[in-house]
Amino acid sequence: MEKAPVWYWGFFLFWLLAFPLAHAAAQPPAAAIASAHPAATRAGMEILQAGGNAFDAAVTVSAVLAVVEPYSSGLGGGGFWLLHRASDGKEVMIDGREKAPLAATRDMYLDSQGRPVAGASIDGPLAAGIPGAVAALAHISKHYGRLPLKQSLAAAIRLARDGFAVNEHYRRMARLRLDALRASQAAARQFLKDGEVPPPGYVIRQPDLANTLQAIADKGREGFYAGALARRLVKAVRAHGGVWREKDLLAYQVVERKPVIGHYHGWRVVGAAPPSSGGVVLLEMLNMLALRDVRAMAEADRIHYLVEVMRRAYRDRARWLGDADFVDMPLQRLLSPEYARELASSISMTRATPSEKLAGFKAEGGDTTHFSILDKQGNRVAATLSINYPFGSGFVAEGTGVLLNDEMDDFSIKPGLANVYGLVGAEANAIAPGKRMLSSMSPTFLESESGVAILGTPGGSRIITMVLIGLLQAVEGKAVEHWVRQPRFHHQYLPDEIQVEPGAFSEKLQQELKKRGHRLSIKERSWGNMQAVYWNRKDNEVEAASDPRGDGLAIKSSK
Ligand code: DON
């Protein structure tokens, strides 16, 4: 072999020395975590301090939330974990979304006359998809983490064993789902006190869940999807009218998907890919917004334009989107600037477009969680996790501590029929064995020379418009507290109304919008629980914020 010339070694040495230096400058001065529960944020921070990276912390935060926020997410549910690895810039969405069981059929929630059976896709184990959360955590830990899964799960195991105190939010959610929880003996034992909503401060201990987490810590995904635990899950589900089989659990696989990417006013937007509709709908909206100088508009014009943009993008959600492994979606076209121009050309600035005029459909008629993490190496995680409705299906499989999701309701159980969030869908989101149901969960990154934002929120169909509203704040250079606090409004094509948080629209604005033909639905309660982290690259500072509407906690590490 020929000897390498001297310049070659000089060149090599230069990069060896220069690369880490260049890299160090590109790292944030502090780590930060924002999540919906203080116990989860703190446990995540401890894992970072113990030498874990953002991905280990994501496993810890997810697992702790599964214990202390049982109404939001859990081992019996799924989610999307959007990752950015600083060492090589890899961006990936870990798709741990639930799948329809192999015995699922398209009309499984309809009676012989084709009418929906009340509650069938919401309460009890027939409503549960095959969970993906555990497979996702094992995958993230193995392929992206630094610490053993055992260590990342330790805090959750401890909290499941020792218990956590019930707060007002827990009580509200339990009240909402009291009937479903009472219908499952194991759920009533785990989450209620003598069949009633427990009083504030009551300690919820979950020994069965601690054992299940321990089995996962010992055996990885096998501890959940195979062996004794899998058999217990299947037995309990089938005994109560569900259709799971052991092969459903054995066959479950997470999928690494390429996020959808777009640009808005100099910011690169990294969004959730199908089977989430989040990224596509968000980028469609941004592409339409980019056509006008929205900031320069008078308030009523701006809200009107935003609403028209929301309406159109949600129409496409209902029409086109579903599981990428099952349906062909015209994503390239939907995300193109030409398409945005075409869609926006039908927007009148003086008149609301009735949704029924947009070719699409005729309609017949929460809880989830998000966290955002940045570590000192610059690794990022935005994750939105769910068991769908508060306390999911309300069903706990006896002896497992696992509360099952009711994510099957996110399918379009009948074309044009609204689901629990009022969303309609079509063929693309029809039920099929092994298919993932369409989601609105939208973990999102934003990046420009100015900074890096990590954000997301629960809130069913309203997730995507909340992320849009938060993102617009970020692009305007507002502090991260504003992104999470900003008053919210929402339009989702059908029902044809603007949903408005209490106090979000002044009387005058309401009148102006009504004059243009909009129907307003002023809600009694606010919505969402946004968790955001921002690394301001210009001032090299890190900020984090948790939505004041929730009980979450955002903290950053010392420098
Ligand atoms: O995946 C979805 O779009 C829904 N299952 C999310 C549900 C949700 O955010 C409820 N939260 N309030």
PDB file of C-alpha atoms in Angstrom, residues 311-457:
ATOM      1  CA  ARG A 311     -60.831  24.639   7.287  1.00  0.00           C
ATOM      2  CA  ARG A 312     -59.110  23.709   4.026  1.00  0.00           C
ATOM      3  CA  ALA A 313     -56.248  21.762   5.588  1.00  0.00           C
ATOM      4  CA  TYR A 314     -58.626  19.779   7.827  1.00  0.00           C
ATOM      5  CA  ARG A 315     -60.772  18.980   4.812  1.00  0.00           C
ATOM      6  CA  ASP A 316     -57.698  17.333   3.268  1.00  0.00           C
ATOM      7  CA  ARG A 317     -57.032  15.506   6.519  1.00  0.00           C
ATOM      8  CA  ALA A 318     -60.483  13.951   6.364  1.00  0.00           C
ATOM      9  CA  ARG A 319     -60.251  13.171   2.699  1.00  0.00           C
ATOM     10  CA  TRP A 320     -56.764  11.873   2.082  1.00  0.00           C
ATOM     11  CA  LEU A 321     -54.912  10.869   5.192  1.00  0.00           C
ATOM     12  CA  GLY A 322     -54.411   7.488   6.847  1.00  0.00           C
ATOM     13  CA  ASP A 323     -51.714   4.910   7.564  1.00  0.00           C
ATOM     14  CA  ALA A 324     -48.860   5.209   5.044  1.00  0.00           C
ATOM     15  CA  ASP A 325     -48.397   1.428   5.178  1.00  0.00           C
ATOM     16  CA  PHE A 326     -51.932   0.929   3.822  1.00  0.00           C
ATOM     17  CA  VAL A 327     -52.892   3.892   1.683  1.00  0.00           C
ATOM     18  CA  ASP A 328     -51.298   5.933  -1.050  1.00  0.00           C
ATOM     19  CA  MET A 329     -51.470   9.590  -0.154  1.00  0.00           C
ATOM     20  CA  PRO A 330     -50.725  12.455  -2.530  1.00  0.00           C
ATOM     21  CA  LEU A 331     -48.314  13.956   0.003  1.00  0.00           C
ATOM     22  CA  GLN A 332     -46.018  15.626  -2.479  1.00  0.00           C
ATOM     23  CA  ARG A 333     -48.920  17.469  -4.001  1.00  0.00           C
ATOM     24  CA  LEU A 334     -50.551  18.328  -0.671  1.00  0.00           C
ATOM     25  CA  LEU A 335     -47.290  19.835   0.555  1.00  0.00           C
ATOM     26  CA  SER A 336     -46.418  21.765  -2.605  1.00  0.00           C
ATOM     27  CA  PRO A 337     -46.585  25.583  -2.835  1.00  0.00           C
ATOM     28  CA  GLU A 338     -48.646  25.288  -6.041  1.00  0.00           C
ATOM     29  CA  TYR A 339     -51.289  23.351  -4.190  1.00  0.00           C
ATOM     30  CA  ALA A 340     -51.310  25.930  -1.377  1.00  0.00           C
ATOM     31  CA  ARG A 341     -51.920  28.644  -3.971  1.00  0.00           C
ATOM     32  CA  GLU A 342     -54.725  26.652  -5.547  1.00  0.00           C
ATOM     33  CA  LEU A 343     -56.382  26.001  -2.180  1.00  0.00           C
ATOM     34  CA  ALA A 344     -56.000  29.573  -0.982  1.00  0.00           C
ATOM     35  CA  SER A 345     -57.367  31.000  -4.225  1.00  0.00           C
ATOM     36  CA  SER A 346     -60.885  30.103  -3.088  1.00  0.00           C
ATOM     37  CA  ILE A 347     -60.551  32.166   0.115  1.00  0.00           C
ATOM     38  CA  SER A 348     -62.673  35.299   0.116  1.00  0.00           C
ATOM     39  CA  MET A 349     -61.570  37.898   2.651  1.00  0.00           C
ATOM     40  CA  THR A 350     -65.125  39.090   3.191  1.00  0.00           C
ATOM     41  CA  ARG A 351     -67.069  35.796   3.363  1.00  0.00           C
ATOM     42  CA  ALA A 352     -66.560  32.529   5.201  1.00  0.00           C
ATOM     43  CA  THR A 353     -66.522  29.571   2.790  1.00  0.00           C
ATOM     44  CA  PRO A 354     -69.208  27.150   3.998  1.00  0.00           C
ATOM     45  CA  SER A 355     -67.464  23.808   4.567  1.00  0.00           C
ATOM     46  CA  GLU A 356     -70.136  22.030   2.537  1.00  0.00           C
ATOM     47  CA  LYS A 357     -69.064  24.076  -0.497  1.00  0.00           C
ATOM     48  CA  LEU A 358     -65.562  22.610  -0.353  1.00  0.00           C
ATOM     49  CA  ALA A 359     -65.669  19.346  -2.222  1.00  0.00           C
ATOM     50  CA  GLY A 360     -65.286  16.668   0.391  1.00  0.00           C
ATOM     51  CA  PHE A 361     -67.904  15.212   2.676  1.00  0.00           C
ATOM     52  CA  LYS A 362     -71.275  15.457   4.185  1.00  0.00           C
ATOM     53  CA  ALA A 363     -71.194  14.809   7.910  1.00  0.00           C
ATOM     54  CA  GLU A 364     -73.854  12.957   9.963  1.00  0.00           C
ATOM     55  CA  GLY A 365     -73.354  14.425  12.684  1.00  0.00           C
ATOM     56  CA  GLY A 366     -59.200  14.123  26.271  1.00  0.00           C
ATOM     57  CA  ASP A 367     -56.704  13.400  27.149  1.00  0.00           C
ATOM     58  CA  THR A 368     -53.179  12.759  25.943  1.00  0.00           C
ATOM     59  CA  THR A 369     -49.806  14.165  26.879  1.00  0.00           C
ATOM     60  CA  HIS A 370     -46.808  15.895  25.385  1.00  0.00           C
ATOM     61  CA  PHE A 371     -43.248  16.508  26.529  1.00  0.00           C
ATOM     62  CA  SER A 372     -40.250  18.318  25.068  1.00  0.00           C
ATOM     63  CA  ILE A 373     -36.609  17.646  25.907  1.00  0.00           C
ATOM     64  CA  LEU A 374     -33.292  19.236  24.960  1.00  0.00           C
ATOM     65  CA  ASP A 375     -30.034  17.920  26.384  1.00  0.00           C
ATOM     66  CA  LYS A 376     -26.677  19.657  26.593  1.00  0.00           C
ATOM     67  CA  GLN A 377     -25.385  17.845  23.509  1.00  0.00           C
ATOM     68  CA  GLY A 378     -28.255  19.332  21.521  1.00  0.00           C
ATOM     69  CA  ASN A 379     -30.251  16.088  21.223  1.00  0.00           C
ATOM     70  CA  ARG A 380     -33.973  16.813  21.036  1.00  0.00           C
ATOM     71  CA  VAL A 381     -37.169  14.914  21.689  1.00  0.00           C
ATOM     72  CA  ALA A 382     -40.732  16.041  21.096  1.00  0.00           C
ATOM     73  CA  ALA A 383     -43.178  13.319  22.042  1.00  0.00           C
ATOM     74  CA  THR A 384     -46.957  13.190  22.110  1.00  0.00           C
ATOM     75  CA  LEU A 385     -48.406  10.066  23.715  1.00  0.00           C
ATOM     76  CA  SER A 386     -51.945   8.918  24.156  1.00  0.00           C
ATOM     77  CA  ILE A 387     -54.455   6.335  25.224  1.00  0.00           C
ATOM     78  CA  ASN A 388     -57.043   8.543  23.467  1.00  0.00           C
ATOM     79  CA  TYR A 389     -60.039   9.422  25.636  1.00  0.00           C
ATOM     80  CA  PRO A 390     -59.428  10.184  29.346  1.00  0.00           C
ATOM     81  CA  PHE A 391     -58.491   6.839  30.985  1.00  0.00           C
ATOM     82  CA  GLY A 392     -58.625   5.290  27.481  1.00  0.00           C
ATOM     83  CA  SER A 393     -61.155   2.481  27.228  1.00  0.00           C
ATOM     84  CA  GLY A 394     -61.416   2.399  31.037  1.00  0.00           C
ATOM     85  CA  PHE A 395     -60.397  -1.260  30.931  1.00  0.00           C
ATOM     86  CA  VAL A 396     -57.510  -2.718  32.931  1.00  0.00           C
ATOM     87  CA  ALA A 397     -56.431  -6.241  32.095  1.00  0.00           C
ATOM     88  CA  GLU A 398     -56.603  -8.213  35.357  1.00  0.00           C
ATOM     89  CA  GLY A 399     -53.213  -8.789  36.978  1.00  0.00           C
ATOM     90  CA  THR A 400     -51.264  -6.488  34.633  1.00  0.00           C
ATOM     91  CA  GLY A 401     -52.017  -2.950  35.826  1.00  0.00           C
ATOM     92  CA  VAL A 402     -52.208  -1.997  32.132  1.00  0.00           C
ATOM     93  CA  LEU A 403     -55.018   0.404  31.239  1.00  0.00           C
ATOM     94  CA  LEU A 404     -55.982  -0.106  27.605  1.00  0.00           C
ATOM     95  CA  ASN A 405     -56.445   2.640  25.048  1.00  0.00           C
ATOM     96  CA  ASP A 406     -59.577   3.339  23.012  1.00  0.00           C
ATOM     97  CA  GLU A 407     -57.649   4.533  20.017  1.00  0.00           C
ATOM     98  CA  MET A 408     -59.831   2.496  17.601  1.00  0.00           C
ATOM     99  CA  ASP A 409     -62.211   5.471  17.710  1.00  0.00           C
ATOM    100  CA  ASP A 410     -59.591   7.470  15.775  1.00  0.00           C
ATOM    101  CA  PHE A 411     -60.432   5.358  12.735  1.00  0.00           C
ATOM    102  CA  SER A 412     -63.293   6.478  10.578  1.00  0.00           C
ATOM    103  CA  ILE A 413     -65.703   3.788  11.756  1.00  0.00           C
ATOM    104  CA  LYS A 414     -68.126   4.828   9.013  1.00  0.00           C
ATOM    105  CA  PRO A 415     -67.501   7.341   6.206  1.00  0.00           C
ATOM    106  CA  GLY A 416     -68.743  10.776   7.200  1.00  0.00           C
ATOM    107  CA  LEU A 417     -69.560   9.789  10.783  1.00  0.00           C
ATOM    108  CA  ALA A 418     -67.939  12.091  13.329  1.00  0.00           C
ATOM    109  CA  ASN A 419     -65.723  10.512  15.998  1.00  0.00           C
ATOM    110  CA  VAL A 420     -65.429  11.634  19.600  1.00  0.00           C
ATOM    111  CA  TYR A 421     -63.560  14.772  18.480  1.00  0.00           C
ATOM    112  CA  GLY A 422     -66.089  15.547  15.763  1.00  0.00           C
ATOM    113  CA  LEU A 423     -63.634  14.472  13.057  1.00  0.00           C
ATOM    114  CA  VAL A 424     -64.864  12.802   9.920  1.00  0.00           C
ATOM    115  CA  GLY A 425     -62.870  10.545   7.650  1.00  0.00           C
ATOM    116  CA  ALA A 426     -63.042   8.382   4.596  1.00  0.00           C
ATOM    117  CA  GLU A 427     -61.639   5.308   2.926  1.00  0.00           C
ATOM    118  CA  ALA A 428     -58.038   6.273   3.725  1.00  0.00           C
ATOM    119  CA  ASN A 429     -58.781   5.981   7.441  1.00  0.00           C
ATOM    120  CA  ALA A 430     -61.176   3.016   7.354  1.00  0.00           C
ATOM    121  CA  ILE A 431     -60.502   0.105   9.729  1.00  0.00           C
ATOM    122  CA  ALA A 432     -58.360  -2.747   8.408  1.00  0.00           C
ATOM    123  CA  PRO A 433     -56.500  -5.520  10.236  1.00  0.00           C
ATOM    124  CA  GLY A 434     -53.035  -4.395  11.354  1.00  0.00           C
ATOM    125  CA  LYS A 435     -53.604  -0.803  10.230  1.00  0.00           C
ATOM    126  CA  ARG A 436     -52.713   2.268  12.286  1.00  0.00           C
ATOM    127  CA  MET A 437     -55.497   4.761  12.943  1.00  0.00           C
ATOM    128  CA  LEU A 438     -55.003   8.372  11.809  1.00  0.00           C
ATOM    129  CA  SER A 439     -53.830  10.716  14.552  1.00  0.00           C
ATOM    130  CA  SER A 440     -53.632  14.454  15.150  1.00  0.00           C
ATOM    131  CA  MET A 441     -50.665  14.228  17.496  1.00  0.00           C
ATOM    132  CA  SER A 442     -48.083  16.727  16.313  1.00  0.00           C
ATOM    133  CA  PRO A 443     -44.715  16.689  18.045  1.00  0.00           C
ATOM    134  CA  THR A 444     -42.827  19.415  16.194  1.00  0.00           C
ATOM    135  CA  PHE A 445     -39.354  20.951  15.849  1.00  0.00           C
ATOM    136  CA  LEU A 446     -38.636  24.373  14.441  1.00  0.00           C
ATOM    137  CA  GLU A 447     -35.154  25.461  13.533  1.00  0.00           C
ATOM    138  CA  SER A 448     -33.494  28.558  12.150  1.00  0.00           C
ATOM    139  CA  GLU A 449     -30.323  30.540  12.698  1.00  0.00           C
ATOM    140  CA  SER A 450     -32.096  32.184  15.626  1.00  0.00           C
ATOM    141  CA  GLY A 451     -32.905  29.032  17.494  1.00  0.00           C
ATOM    142  CA  VAL A 452     -34.407  25.625  17.960  1.00  0.00           C
ATOM    143  CA  ALA A 453     -37.937  25.071  19.232  1.00  0.00           C
ATOM    144  CA  ILE A 454     -39.416  21.814  20.514  1.00  0.00           C
ATOM    145  CA  LEU A 455     -43.168  21.799  21.064  1.00  0.00           C
ATOM    146  CA  GLY A 456     -46.451  19.942  21.110  1.00  0.00           C
ATOM    147  CA  THR A 457     -49.659  19.439  23.060  1.00  0.00           C
TER     148      THR A 457
END
